[in-house]
Amino acid sequence: MNGNNTGVLRSHLTSTTVPQGSWEDSNLEANIRETDTLLAHRYKLCCSRVQTGRPDYTRHPHTVFIPQLCSSRFFHTSYVTSGPILPFKLSDIGEGIMEVTVKEWYVKEGDKVSQFDSICEVQSDKASVTITSRYDGVIKKLYYEVDATALVGTPLVDIETEPGPEVVHEEDVVETPAMSNDEHTHQEIKGHKTQATPAVRRLAMENNIKLSEVVGTGRDGRILKEDILNFLAKQTGAILPPTPFHEIQPPPPAASAPSSASMPKMKPTPSVQLPVVSRPVFTGKDSTEHLKGFHKAMVKTMTAALKIPHFGYKDEVDLTRLVQLRKELKGLSEARGVKLSYMPFFIKAASLGLLHFPILNASVDEAVQNITYKASHNIGLAMDTSQGLLVPNVKNVQLLSVFEIAVELNRMQTLGATGQLGTADLTGGTFTLSNIGSIGGTYAKPVILPPEVAIGALGKIQVLPRFNSRDEVVKAHVMNVSWSADHRIIDGATMARFSNLWRDYLENPASMVLDLK
């Protein structure tokens, strides 16, 4: 109890008229001391909560009640310490990328975030990446507007972290791929946030595997230990014991339908919705925009390709047998949940051909003094997307079956349609095929993507009359192919022999079985 309250009490007691015989002078000081002790105890109780009622002094009949003191409100004031405000910096995304464009913010100032919550989406000239939070806390500041350019190593946001000894201030350094042990947990491909247990993440980190490159087979896409081991086996060529696999049931036979006479004729419903084409708007004014993102990357790549002397070679392929084979396998593939197109066959046939002509799966240095023969067949597929030309690649085709290639293509086509292809998918290619025929056209002049040395462009499949071995005119499914090769290290005969072998595999798909591994 403070001295001011004691002084008020004493002055009040001394000024109070005490009736004769109520107590003696010798008891006055004792009663004052007892009142001091009691009020000090009551003061402590009042400080812990708001108290406005009258105290109960029935246990102390000789105590003087002073309403000026005990009827007052007492408040207990607590101070909540806030945590430090940490700048969350844009880490190194890799591939020499030094700047990105902020495409979308998922938070605003004042929002509370937890670890691994999405902060924003950024786009480089390679891919779109979703940046996730490292900390639990509150967003205090956003450093960039949408469509602004953010530099690697500069802060994206300020986060007021929750107080605690576990919060460690981020060092003012830019992480490199070799330093970034948690790169696969804090920077993830947009729309595909990795889900894995700490044990699985540790296994991936010990083997230098990015979780964004692994396809999870667990519930809701969760990455399991078996997924890491299978991915590692594909990288090294090791053979793992087979994992339990649910037997794939063939599609049930169609139920006996009522006769067509009893059913009204209805137009078949298309299984795929046609894309909505927006009506063009003519403004009548010129407009200028800055090159950025994938367009900026295309300028850089095509400028480098101008230094390469291109050798062109064209041929046609009779795909009649392949068309029949795909027709037989299409139902089985769809029963497994995978759409089977012709591209997996084209890609696998190219890989089998590259085994015989490894110089087409090579790269040359800028000084054209050294040739590096690539062990992995990372075959790219040129895609036309709303963001521009993208060339993701299927890794280690030499180790994959036709069905496994189809699975990868389904995944990449889904991501490409929504602009969600990541750096892992768009880098590391060693050979490329362009399926320009899916849009139209027969022949093309494909441009090599440095540092690769060869590329092929596939025309549309046409039904044309051809002569068979008995000089009979028959209906044939014909596709034209156009090859381009780096004429500094690849001669025309090598390109022609590779094309002939690739064509033989596709015209006689049963022959591919002999060379499949």
Short mmCIF file of C-alpha atoms in Angstrom, two decimals, residues 167-407:
data_model
loop_
_atom_site.label_atom_id
_atom_site.label_comp_id
_atom_site.label_asym_id
_atom_site.label_seq_id
_atom_site.Cartn_x
_atom_site.Cartn_y
_atom_site.Cartn_z
CA VAL A 167 12.49 -16.90 -33.59
CA VAL A 168 15.84 -16.37 -35.27
CA HIS A 169 16.53 -13.29 -37.35
CA GLU A 170 17.26 -14.08 -40.96
CA GLU A 171 20.80 -13.24 -41.97
CA ASP A 172 21.28 -10.57 -44.59
CA VAL A 173 22.46 -13.01 -47.24
CA VAL A 174 20.98 -14.40 -50.41
CA GLU A 175 20.56 -18.14 -50.37
CA THR A 176 22.09 -20.13 -53.21
CA PRO A 177 20.85 -23.58 -54.20
CA ALA A 178 23.77 -25.14 -52.36
CA MET A 179 22.99 -23.20 -49.18
CA SER A 180 19.22 -23.49 -49.27
CA ASN A 181 18.44 -26.64 -47.30
CA ASP A 182 14.81 -25.68 -46.95
CA GLU A 183 14.31 -24.40 -50.47
CA HIS A 184 11.77 -27.11 -51.23
CA THR A 185 9.70 -26.16 -48.21
CA HIS A 186 9.61 -22.37 -48.54
CA GLN A 187 9.45 -21.91 -52.30
CA GLU A 188 6.93 -24.13 -54.02
CA ILE A 189 5.30 -24.32 -57.36
CA LYS A 190 2.12 -22.39 -57.51
CA GLY A 191 -0.94 -24.49 -56.80
CA HIS A 192 1.12 -27.50 -55.74
CA LYS A 193 2.14 -27.00 -52.16
CA THR A 194 4.25 -29.93 -51.08
CA GLN A 195 2.91 -32.06 -48.23
CA ALA A 196 5.33 -34.37 -46.49
CA THR A 197 6.31 -35.45 -43.00
CA PRO A 198 9.57 -34.18 -41.45
CA ALA A 199 11.13 -37.62 -41.98
CA VAL A 200 10.33 -37.51 -45.70
CA ARG A 201 11.65 -33.95 -45.98
CA ARG A 202 14.86 -35.00 -44.26
CA LEU A 203 15.26 -37.94 -46.64
CA ALA A 204 14.78 -35.61 -49.61
CA MET A 205 17.26 -33.09 -48.24
CA GLU A 206 19.90 -35.78 -47.58
CA ASN A 207 19.63 -36.90 -51.21
CA ASN A 208 19.53 -33.34 -52.59
CA ILE A 209 16.02 -33.84 -53.99
CA LYS A 210 13.55 -30.97 -54.34
CA LEU A 211 10.09 -31.97 -53.20
CA SER A 212 8.59 -29.83 -55.96
CA GLU A 213 10.01 -32.34 -58.48
CA VAL A 214 8.45 -35.39 -56.80
CA VAL A 215 4.93 -36.53 -57.60
CA GLY A 216 3.16 -37.53 -54.39
CA THR A 217 1.03 -40.66 -54.39
CA GLY A 218 -0.40 -40.24 -50.89
CA ARG A 219 -3.68 -38.74 -49.88
CA ASP A 220 -4.23 -35.23 -51.26
CA GLY A 221 -0.92 -35.50 -53.10
CA ARG A 222 1.14 -36.10 -49.97
CA ILE A 223 4.69 -37.21 -50.72
CA LEU A 224 5.56 -40.55 -49.15
CA LYS A 225 8.89 -42.20 -48.46
CA GLU A 226 8.29 -44.57 -51.38
CA ASP A 227 7.88 -41.58 -53.71
CA ILE A 228 11.33 -40.28 -52.71
CA LEU A 229 12.91 -43.71 -53.18
CA ASN A 230 11.26 -44.20 -56.57
CA PHE A 231 12.36 -40.74 -57.68
CA LEU A 232 15.89 -41.48 -56.53
CA ALA A 233 15.84 -44.77 -58.42
CA LYS A 234 14.87 -42.99 -61.62
CA GLN A 235 17.75 -40.57 -61.18
CA THR A 236 20.34 -43.28 -60.54
CA GLY A 237 18.90 -46.12 -62.59
CA ALA A 238 18.65 -48.38 -59.53
CA ILE A 239 16.00 -51.09 -59.37
CA LEU A 240 13.82 -51.08 -56.28
CA PRO A 241 11.62 -53.92 -55.05
CA PRO A 242 8.08 -53.54 -56.35
CA THR A 243 5.72 -51.57 -54.17
CA PRO A 244 2.18 -52.75 -53.48
CA PHE A 245 -0.01 -51.74 -56.38
CA HIS A 246 -3.74 -51.94 -56.60
CA GLU A 247 -4.85 -54.12 -59.44
CA ILE A 248 -6.38 -52.02 -62.15
CA GLN A 249 -9.84 -53.16 -62.98
CA PRO A 250 -10.87 -53.04 -66.63
CA PRO A 251 -13.76 -50.73 -67.40
CA PRO A 252 -17.13 -52.42 -66.73
CA PRO A 253 -19.07 -53.54 -69.78
CA ALA A 254 -21.68 -51.14 -70.95
CA ALA A 255 -25.08 -51.91 -69.52
CA SER A 256 -27.68 -53.15 -71.91
CA ALA A 257 -29.22 -50.00 -73.25
CA PRO A 258 -32.88 -49.76 -74.22
CA SER A 259 -33.65 -50.05 -77.87
CA SER A 260 -33.13 -46.95 -79.93
CA ALA A 261 -36.81 -46.98 -80.87
CA SER A 262 -37.90 -46.42 -77.25
CA MET A 263 -35.31 -43.71 -76.56
CA PRO A 264 -35.46 -40.25 -78.09
CA LYS A 265 -32.43 -39.30 -80.11
CA MET A 266 -30.19 -36.84 -78.27
CA LYS A 267 -27.09 -35.05 -79.40
CA PRO A 268 -23.98 -36.42 -77.71
CA THR A 269 -22.57 -34.18 -75.01
CA PRO A 270 -18.97 -33.21 -75.72
CA SER A 271 -16.58 -34.58 -73.10
CA VAL A 272 -14.28 -31.58 -73.35
CA GLN A 273 -15.57 -28.06 -73.03
CA LEU A 274 -14.48 -25.76 -75.81
CA PRO A 275 -12.41 -22.78 -74.68
CA VAL A 276 -14.25 -19.50 -74.48
CA VAL A 277 -12.84 -17.08 -77.05
CA SER A 278 -13.08 -13.48 -75.93
CA ARG A 279 -14.29 -10.92 -78.43
CA PRO A 280 -11.42 -8.70 -79.61
CA VAL A 281 -11.66 -5.05 -78.69
CA PHE A 282 -10.34 -2.47 -81.17
CA THR A 283 -9.10 0.65 -79.40
CA GLY A 284 -7.57 2.45 -82.39
CA LYS A 285 -4.52 3.46 -80.31
CA ASP A 286 -0.94 2.25 -80.26
CA SER A 287 0.29 0.70 -77.04
CA THR A 288 3.75 -0.10 -75.72
CA GLU A 289 4.60 -2.54 -72.98
CA HIS A 290 7.84 -3.64 -71.38
CA LEU A 291 9.13 -7.13 -72.23
CA LYS A 292 9.16 -9.31 -69.16
CA GLY A 293 8.63 -12.84 -67.94
CA PHE A 294 8.55 -15.58 -70.56
CA HIS A 295 8.64 -13.12 -73.47
CA LYS A 296 11.89 -11.70 -72.16
CA ALA A 297 13.31 -15.22 -71.86
CA MET A 298 12.30 -16.02 -75.44
CA VAL A 299 14.14 -12.94 -76.71
CA LYS A 300 17.28 -14.04 -74.91
CA THR A 301 17.06 -17.67 -76.09
CA MET A 302 16.28 -16.89 -79.71
CA THR A 303 19.03 -14.28 -79.89
CA ALA A 304 21.50 -16.93 -78.74
CA ALA A 305 20.06 -19.39 -81.29
CA LEU A 306 20.99 -17.00 -84.12
CA LYS A 307 24.63 -17.93 -83.54
CA ILE A 308 23.90 -21.56 -84.44
CA PRO A 309 24.10 -22.64 -88.11
CA HIS A 310 20.95 -24.73 -88.56
CA PHE A 311 20.82 -27.81 -90.77
CA GLY A 312 17.30 -28.82 -91.79
CA TYR A 313 15.97 -32.26 -92.69
CA LYS A 314 12.37 -33.27 -93.42
CA ASP A 315 10.55 -36.57 -93.90
CA GLU A 316 7.11 -38.19 -93.61
CA VAL A 317 6.07 -41.05 -91.33
CA ASP A 318 3.30 -43.60 -91.89
CA LEU A 319 1.61 -43.94 -88.49
CA THR A 320 -1.14 -46.36 -89.55
CA ARG A 321 0.06 -49.16 -87.25
CA LEU A 322 0.68 -46.77 -84.38
CA VAL A 323 -2.84 -45.38 -84.74
CA GLN A 324 -4.20 -48.91 -84.36
CA LEU A 325 -1.94 -49.66 -81.38
CA ARG A 326 -2.95 -46.47 -79.56
CA LYS A 327 -6.60 -47.30 -80.19
CA GLU A 328 -6.11 -50.66 -78.45
CA LEU A 329 -4.24 -49.17 -75.48
CA LYS A 330 -6.34 -46.03 -75.03
CA GLY A 331 -9.07 -47.73 -73.01
CA LEU A 332 -6.59 -49.42 -70.67
CA SER A 333 -4.74 -46.17 -70.11
CA GLU A 334 -7.94 -44.27 -69.36
CA ALA A 335 -8.89 -47.01 -66.88
CA ARG A 336 -5.69 -46.04 -65.06
CA GLY A 337 -6.74 -42.41 -65.15
CA VAL A 338 -4.23 -41.28 -67.78
CA LYS A 339 -4.94 -39.85 -71.21
CA LEU A 340 -2.79 -41.56 -73.85
CA SER A 341 -1.83 -39.45 -76.86
CA TYR A 342 0.72 -40.08 -79.59
CA MET A 343 3.40 -37.95 -77.92
CA PRO A 344 4.57 -40.63 -75.44
CA PHE A 345 5.36 -42.89 -78.41
CA PHE A 346 7.15 -40.07 -80.26
CA ILE A 347 9.21 -39.23 -77.17
CA LYS A 348 10.12 -42.84 -76.37
CA ALA A 349 11.11 -43.53 -79.98
CA ALA A 350 13.35 -40.44 -79.88
CA SER A 351 15.02 -41.71 -76.71
CA LEU A 352 15.68 -45.10 -78.29
CA GLY A 353 17.21 -43.32 -81.27
CA LEU A 354 19.41 -41.14 -79.05
CA LEU A 355 20.97 -44.28 -77.59
CA HIS A 356 22.36 -44.97 -81.07
CA PHE A 357 23.23 -41.34 -81.85
CA PRO A 358 24.32 -39.78 -78.53
CA ILE A 359 25.77 -36.68 -80.20
CA LEU A 360 22.20 -35.48 -80.74
CA ASN A 361 21.73 -35.55 -76.95
CA ALA A 362 24.76 -33.39 -76.28
CA SER A 363 25.69 -29.76 -75.71
CA VAL A 364 28.58 -27.60 -76.83
CA ASP A 365 30.28 -24.79 -74.92
CA GLU A 366 30.20 -21.18 -76.12
CA ALA A 367 33.70 -21.40 -77.53
CA VAL A 368 32.74 -24.57 -79.44
CA GLN A 369 35.75 -26.37 -78.06
CA ASN A 370 34.10 -29.12 -75.98
CA ILE A 371 31.12 -31.43 -76.46
CA THR A 372 29.30 -32.78 -73.39
CA TYR A 373 27.36 -35.98 -73.98
CA LYS A 374 24.34 -36.04 -71.66
CA ALA A 375 23.61 -39.30 -69.82
CA SER A 376 19.97 -38.42 -69.20
CA HIS A 377 17.42 -38.07 -71.97
CA ASN A 378 15.47 -35.03 -70.75
CA ILE A 379 13.21 -34.58 -73.76
CA GLY A 380 11.32 -31.32 -73.96
CA LEU A 381 7.90 -30.66 -75.43
CA ALA A 382 7.22 -27.18 -76.80
CA MET A 383 3.86 -25.91 -75.53
CA ASP A 384 1.81 -22.93 -76.64
CA THR A 385 0.28 -21.37 -73.53
CA SER A 386 -1.42 -18.13 -72.60
CA GLN A 387 1.92 -17.00 -71.16
CA GLY A 388 3.84 -17.71 -74.35
CA LEU A 389 6.09 -20.51 -75.55
CA LEU A 390 7.07 -22.93 -72.78
CA VAL A 391 9.27 -26.01 -73.16
CA PRO A 392 8.99 -28.33 -70.14
CA ASN A 393 10.87 -31.60 -70.35
CA VAL A 394 10.31 -35.17 -69.23
CA LYS A 395 13.28 -36.25 -67.14
CA ASN A 396 15.16 -39.51 -67.75
CA VAL A 397 13.04 -40.79 -70.61
CA GLN A 398 15.54 -43.61 -71.14
CA LEU A 399 14.32 -45.13 -67.85
CA LEU A 400 10.58 -44.61 -68.39
CA SER A 401 7.91 -46.69 -70.05
CA VAL A 402 5.45 -45.25 -72.55
CA PHE A 403 2.79 -45.16 -69.84
CA GLU A 404 5.09 -43.36 -67.37
CA ILE A 405 5.86 -40.77 -70.04
CA ALA A 406 2.12 -40.30 -70.56
CA VAL A 407 1.68 -39.70 -66.83
#
